[in-house]
Amino acid sequence: MIHICFAYIRHYKALRNVSLKIDSNYDYHFDLSVNVLTISENKTYPKGFWGRGVYSLAAIVGNNGAGKSTLMEFILNTLVDGANTKEIDGVLVYEQDGQLVVWGKDTKVVTAIPYKHTISIPKITCFYYCGHFMPNVTYSDL
């Protein structure tokens, strides 16, 4: 199984230097000035908190215009087109089969947790739900 843990966006559309912690099992800090990502275990997070079948849960909330959709677009473009594009300007951490995998151009990783550094992002099957209400769109438009 693959799931996203952390994303750092240096530059994507109107987003600049945005850090997104998706998985609470770990703590992340990205120092842009030296291009170093520090990962540590979150010792305060209760193991097995969500029970069986759910590893982690995250929500992206904010006011209109805060960048929620742009943030999701970055993540989806990274995961769906990541293997095909060179335009991604950020860092992505995901867990695959119990091992952390870090992608980020010229990014140094500091951690005691076993991880693998990769130069390519795998295509990950994603499910994206958007709650935007569009009253002028009908079923036939889809």
PDB file of C-alpha atoms in Angstrom:
ATOM      1  CA  MET A   1       0.000   0.000   0.000  1.00  0.00           C
ATOM      2  CA  ILE A   2       1.153   3.549  -0.746  1.00  0.00           C
ATOM      3  CA  HIS A   3      -0.017   6.623   1.118  1.00  0.00           C
ATOM      4  CA  ILE A   4       1.116  10.246   1.145  1.00  0.00           C
ATOM      5  CA  CYS A   5       2.778  11.506   4.340  1.00  0.00           C
ATOM      6  CA  PHE A   6       4.115  15.015   3.638  1.00  0.00           C
ATOM      7  CA  ALA A   7       4.370  17.590   0.873  1.00  0.00           C
ATOM      8  CA  TYR A   8       6.399  20.791   0.667  1.00  0.00           C
ATOM      9  CA  ILE A   9       5.665  23.183  -2.159  1.00  0.00           C
ATOM     10  CA  ARG A  10       8.387  25.661  -3.035  1.00  0.00           C
ATOM     11  CA  HIS A  11       6.420  27.215  -5.866  1.00  0.00           C
ATOM     12  CA  TYR A  12       3.194  26.171  -7.578  1.00  0.00           C
ATOM     13  CA  LYS A  13       0.839  28.761  -9.068  1.00  0.00           C
ATOM     14  CA  ALA A  14       0.062  31.157  -6.176  1.00  0.00           C
ATOM     15  CA  LEU A  15       1.435  28.835  -3.476  1.00  0.00           C
ATOM     16  CA  ARG A  16       4.891  29.630  -2.096  1.00  0.00           C
ATOM     17  CA  ASN A  17       6.728  27.715   0.627  1.00  0.00           C
ATOM     18  CA  VAL A  18       3.740  25.688   1.822  1.00  0.00           C
ATOM     19  CA  SER A  19       4.239  22.695   4.101  1.00  0.00           C
ATOM     20  CA  LEU A  20       1.513  20.046   4.362  1.00  0.00           C
ATOM     21  CA  LYS A  21       1.683  17.296   6.991  1.00  0.00           C
ATOM     22  CA  ILE A  22      -0.746  14.571   5.919  1.00  0.00           C
ATOM     23  CA  ASP A  23       0.368  11.698   8.143  1.00  0.00           C
ATOM     24  CA  SER A  24       0.549  12.388  11.890  1.00  0.00           C
ATOM     25  CA  ASN A  25       2.709   9.332  12.632  1.00  0.00           C
ATOM     26  CA  TYR A  26       5.784  11.457  11.868  1.00  0.00           C
ATOM     27  CA  ASP A  27       6.904  15.062  12.339  1.00  0.00           C
ATOM     28  CA  TYR A  28       8.465  16.885   9.401  1.00  0.00           C
ATOM     29  CA  HIS A  29      10.482  20.066   9.084  1.00  0.00           C
ATOM     30  CA  PHE A  30      11.826  21.351   5.787  1.00  0.00           C
ATOM     31  CA  ASP A  31      14.543  24.008   5.983  1.00  0.00           C
ATOM     32  CA  LEU A  32      14.424  25.779   2.652  1.00  0.00           C
ATOM     33  CA  SER A  33      17.636  27.741   3.266  1.00  0.00           C
ATOM     34  CA  VAL A  34      19.752  24.548   3.272  1.00  0.00           C
ATOM     35  CA  ASN A  35      17.316  22.214   1.467  1.00  0.00           C
ATOM     36  CA  VAL A  36      17.158  19.753   4.395  1.00  0.00           C
ATOM     37  CA  LEU A  37      14.132  17.687   5.382  1.00  0.00           C
ATOM     38  CA  THR A  38      14.110  16.442   8.976  1.00  0.00           C
ATOM     39  CA  ILE A  39      11.794  13.534   9.799  1.00  0.00           C
ATOM     40  CA  SER A  40      11.192  12.219  13.303  1.00  0.00           C
ATOM     41  CA  GLU A  41       8.702   9.862  14.888  1.00  0.00           C
ATOM     42  CA  ASN A  42       5.732  11.595  16.531  1.00  0.00           C
ATOM     43  CA  LYS A  43       5.946   9.989  19.959  1.00  0.00           C
ATOM     44  CA  THR A  44       2.712  11.648  21.156  1.00  0.00           C
ATOM     45  CA  TYR A  45       0.576  10.098  18.398  1.00  0.00           C
ATOM     46  CA  PRO A  46      -1.210   6.972  19.712  1.00  0.00           C
ATOM     47  CA  LYS A  47      -0.385   3.857  17.678  1.00  0.00           C
ATOM     48  CA  GLY A  48      -3.415   2.247  16.064  1.00  0.00           C
ATOM     49  CA  PHE A  49      -5.584   5.272  16.872  1.00  0.00           C
ATOM     50  CA  TRP A  50      -7.872   4.735  13.862  1.00  0.00           C
ATOM     51  CA  GLY A  51      -8.234   0.997  14.390  1.00  0.00           C
ATOM     52  CA  ARG A  52      -7.861  -1.519  11.590  1.00  0.00           C
ATOM     53  CA  GLY A  53      -8.029  -0.525   7.940  1.00  0.00           C
ATOM     54  CA  VAL A  54      -7.422   3.230   8.407  1.00  0.00           C
ATOM     55  CA  TYR A  55      -3.797   4.267   8.791  1.00  0.00           C
ATOM     56  CA  SER A  56      -4.159   8.022   8.909  1.00  0.00           C
ATOM     57  CA  LEU A  57      -6.720  10.747   8.307  1.00  0.00           C
ATOM     58  CA  ALA A  58      -6.193  14.344   7.184  1.00  0.00           C
ATOM     59  CA  ALA A  59      -8.421  17.245   6.178  1.00  0.00           C
ATOM     60  CA  ILE A  60      -7.588  20.396   4.250  1.00  0.00           C
ATOM     61  CA  VAL A  61      -9.768  23.258   5.450  1.00  0.00           C
ATOM     62  CA  GLY A  62      -9.673  27.018   5.001  1.00  0.00           C
ATOM     63  CA  ASN A  63     -11.452  30.095   3.759  1.00  0.00           C
ATOM     64  CA  ASN A  64     -12.409  30.599   0.125  1.00  0.00           C
ATOM     65  CA  GLY A  65      -9.318  31.548  -1.839  1.00  0.00           C
ATOM     66  CA  ALA A  66      -6.899  30.113   0.734  1.00  0.00           C
ATOM     67  CA  GLY A  67      -5.453  27.657  -1.805  1.00  0.00           C
ATOM     68  CA  LYS A  68      -7.078  24.339  -0.851  1.00  0.00           C
ATOM     69  CA  SER A  69      -7.913  23.389  -4.442  1.00  0.00           C
ATOM     70  CA  THR A  70      -4.503  24.520  -5.697  1.00  0.00           C
ATOM     71  CA  LEU A  71      -2.845  22.434  -2.999  1.00  0.00           C
ATOM     72  CA  MET A  72      -4.858  19.374  -4.049  1.00  0.00           C
ATOM     73  CA  GLU A  73      -4.052  20.091  -7.694  1.00  0.00           C
ATOM     74  CA  PHE A  74      -0.319  20.104  -6.837  1.00  0.00           C
ATOM     75  CA  ILE A  75      -0.612  16.763  -5.058  1.00  0.00           C
ATOM     76  CA  LEU A  76      -2.679  15.193  -7.837  1.00  0.00           C
ATOM     77  CA  ASN A  77      -0.377  16.525 -10.572  1.00  0.00           C
ATOM     78  CA  THR A  78       2.614  15.213  -8.656  1.00  0.00           C
ATOM     79  CA  LEU A  79       1.156  11.755  -8.151  1.00  0.00           C
ATOM     80  CA  VAL A  80      -0.638  11.324 -11.455  1.00  0.00           C
ATOM     81  CA  ASP A  81       1.921  13.023 -13.712  1.00  0.00           C
ATOM     82  CA  GLY A  82       4.972  12.873 -11.454  1.00  0.00           C
ATOM     83  CA  ALA A  83       6.766  10.247 -13.449  1.00  0.00           C
ATOM     84  CA  ASN A  84       6.249  12.273 -16.636  1.00  0.00           C
ATOM     85  CA  THR A  85       6.940  15.860 -15.629  1.00  0.00           C
ATOM     86  CA  LYS A  86      10.019  17.816 -14.569  1.00  0.00           C
ATOM     87  CA  GLU A  87       8.033  20.878 -13.457  1.00  0.00           C
ATOM     88  CA  ILE A  88       7.341  19.817  -9.878  1.00  0.00           C
ATOM     89  CA  ASP A  89       9.023  22.210  -7.454  1.00  0.00           C
ATOM     90  CA  GLY A  90       8.777  20.664  -4.038  1.00  0.00           C
ATOM     91  CA  VAL A  91       9.295  17.652  -1.810  1.00  0.00           C
ATOM     92  CA  LEU A  92       7.034  14.646  -1.418  1.00  0.00           C
ATOM     93  CA  VAL A  93       7.216  11.920   1.234  1.00  0.00           C
ATOM     94  CA  TYR A  94       5.112   8.806   0.930  1.00  0.00           C
ATOM     95  CA  GLU A  95       5.116   5.440   2.609  1.00  0.00           C
ATOM     96  CA  GLN A  96       5.231   2.313   0.480  1.00  0.00           C
ATOM     97  CA  ASP A  97       4.981  -1.145   2.037  1.00  0.00           C
ATOM     98  CA  GLY A  98       6.023   0.194   5.451  1.00  0.00           C
ATOM     99  CA  GLN A  99       9.039   2.192   4.248  1.00  0.00           C
ATOM    100  CA  LEU A 100       9.266   5.959   3.884  1.00  0.00           C
ATOM    101  CA  VAL A 101      10.203   7.184   0.421  1.00  0.00           C
ATOM    102  CA  VAL A 102      11.428  10.750  -0.128  1.00  0.00           C
ATOM    103  CA  TRP A 103      11.345  12.572  -3.444  1.00  0.00           C
ATOM    104  CA  GLY A 104      12.849  16.023  -3.809  1.00  0.00           C
ATOM    105  CA  LYS A 105      15.448  17.499  -6.110  1.00  0.00           C
ATOM    106  CA  ASP A 106      18.757  18.008  -4.261  1.00  0.00           C
ATOM    107  CA  THR A 107      17.015  17.451  -0.904  1.00  0.00           C
ATOM    108  CA  LYS A 108      19.051  16.124   2.007  1.00  0.00           C
ATOM    109  CA  VAL A 109      17.166  14.011   4.556  1.00  0.00           C
ATOM    110  CA  VAL A 110      18.024  13.876   8.260  1.00  0.00           C
ATOM    111  CA  THR A 111      16.263  11.070  10.139  1.00  0.00           C
ATOM    112  CA  ALA A 112      16.789   7.978  12.252  1.00  0.00           C
ATOM    113  CA  ILE A 113      13.834   6.338  10.488  1.00  0.00           C
ATOM    114  CA  PRO A 114      14.725   3.964   7.632  1.00  0.00           C
ATOM    115  CA  TYR A 115      13.865   5.579   4.295  1.00  0.00           C
ATOM    116  CA  LYS A 116      14.601   5.391   0.598  1.00  0.00           C
ATOM    117  CA  HIS A 117      15.478   8.392  -1.558  1.00  0.00           C
ATOM    118  CA  THR A 118      14.000   8.301  -5.050  1.00  0.00           C
ATOM    119  CA  ILE A 119      14.461  10.375  -8.176  1.00  0.00           C
ATOM    120  CA  SER A 120      11.120   9.439  -9.701  1.00  0.00           C
ATOM    121  CA  ILE A 121       7.620   9.502  -8.276  1.00  0.00           C
ATOM    122  CA  PRO A 122       5.469   6.464  -8.962  1.00  0.00           C
ATOM    123  CA  LYS A 123       2.035   6.922 -10.413  1.00  0.00           C
ATOM    124  CA  ILE A 124      -0.343   6.419  -7.510  1.00  0.00           C
ATOM    125  CA  THR A 125      -4.033   5.702  -7.950  1.00  0.00           C
ATOM    126  CA  CYS A 126      -5.852   8.631  -6.348  1.00  0.00           C
ATOM    127  CA  PHE A 127      -9.415   9.309  -5.352  1.00  0.00           C
ATOM    128  CA  TYR A 128     -10.301  12.991  -5.212  1.00  0.00           C
ATOM    129  CA  TYR A 129     -13.601  14.346  -3.966  1.00  0.00           C
ATOM    130  CA  CYS A 130     -14.427  17.996  -4.423  1.00  0.00           C
ATOM    131  CA  GLY A 131     -17.364  19.552  -2.613  1.00  0.00           C
ATOM    132  CA  HIS A 132     -17.706  22.520  -4.954  1.00  0.00           C
ATOM    133  CA  PHE A 133     -21.355  23.241  -5.731  1.00  0.00           C
ATOM    134  CA  MET A 134     -21.930  24.282  -9.355  1.00  0.00           C
ATOM    135  CA  PRO A 135     -25.635  25.001  -9.958  1.00  0.00           C
ATOM    136  CA  ASN A 136     -25.200  25.602 -13.712  1.00  0.00           C
ATOM    137  CA  VAL A 137     -23.664  22.188 -14.409  1.00  0.00           C
ATOM    138  CA  THR A 138     -25.980  19.302 -15.207  1.00  0.00           C
ATOM    139  CA  TYR A 139     -25.370  15.573 -15.445  1.00  0.00           C
ATOM    140  CA  SER A 140     -25.201  15.810 -19.249  1.00  0.00           C
ATOM    141  CA  ASP A 141     -22.317  18.337 -18.946  1.00  0.00           C
ATOM    142  CA  LEU A 142     -20.232  15.739 -17.152  1.00  0.00           C
TER     143      LEU A 142
END
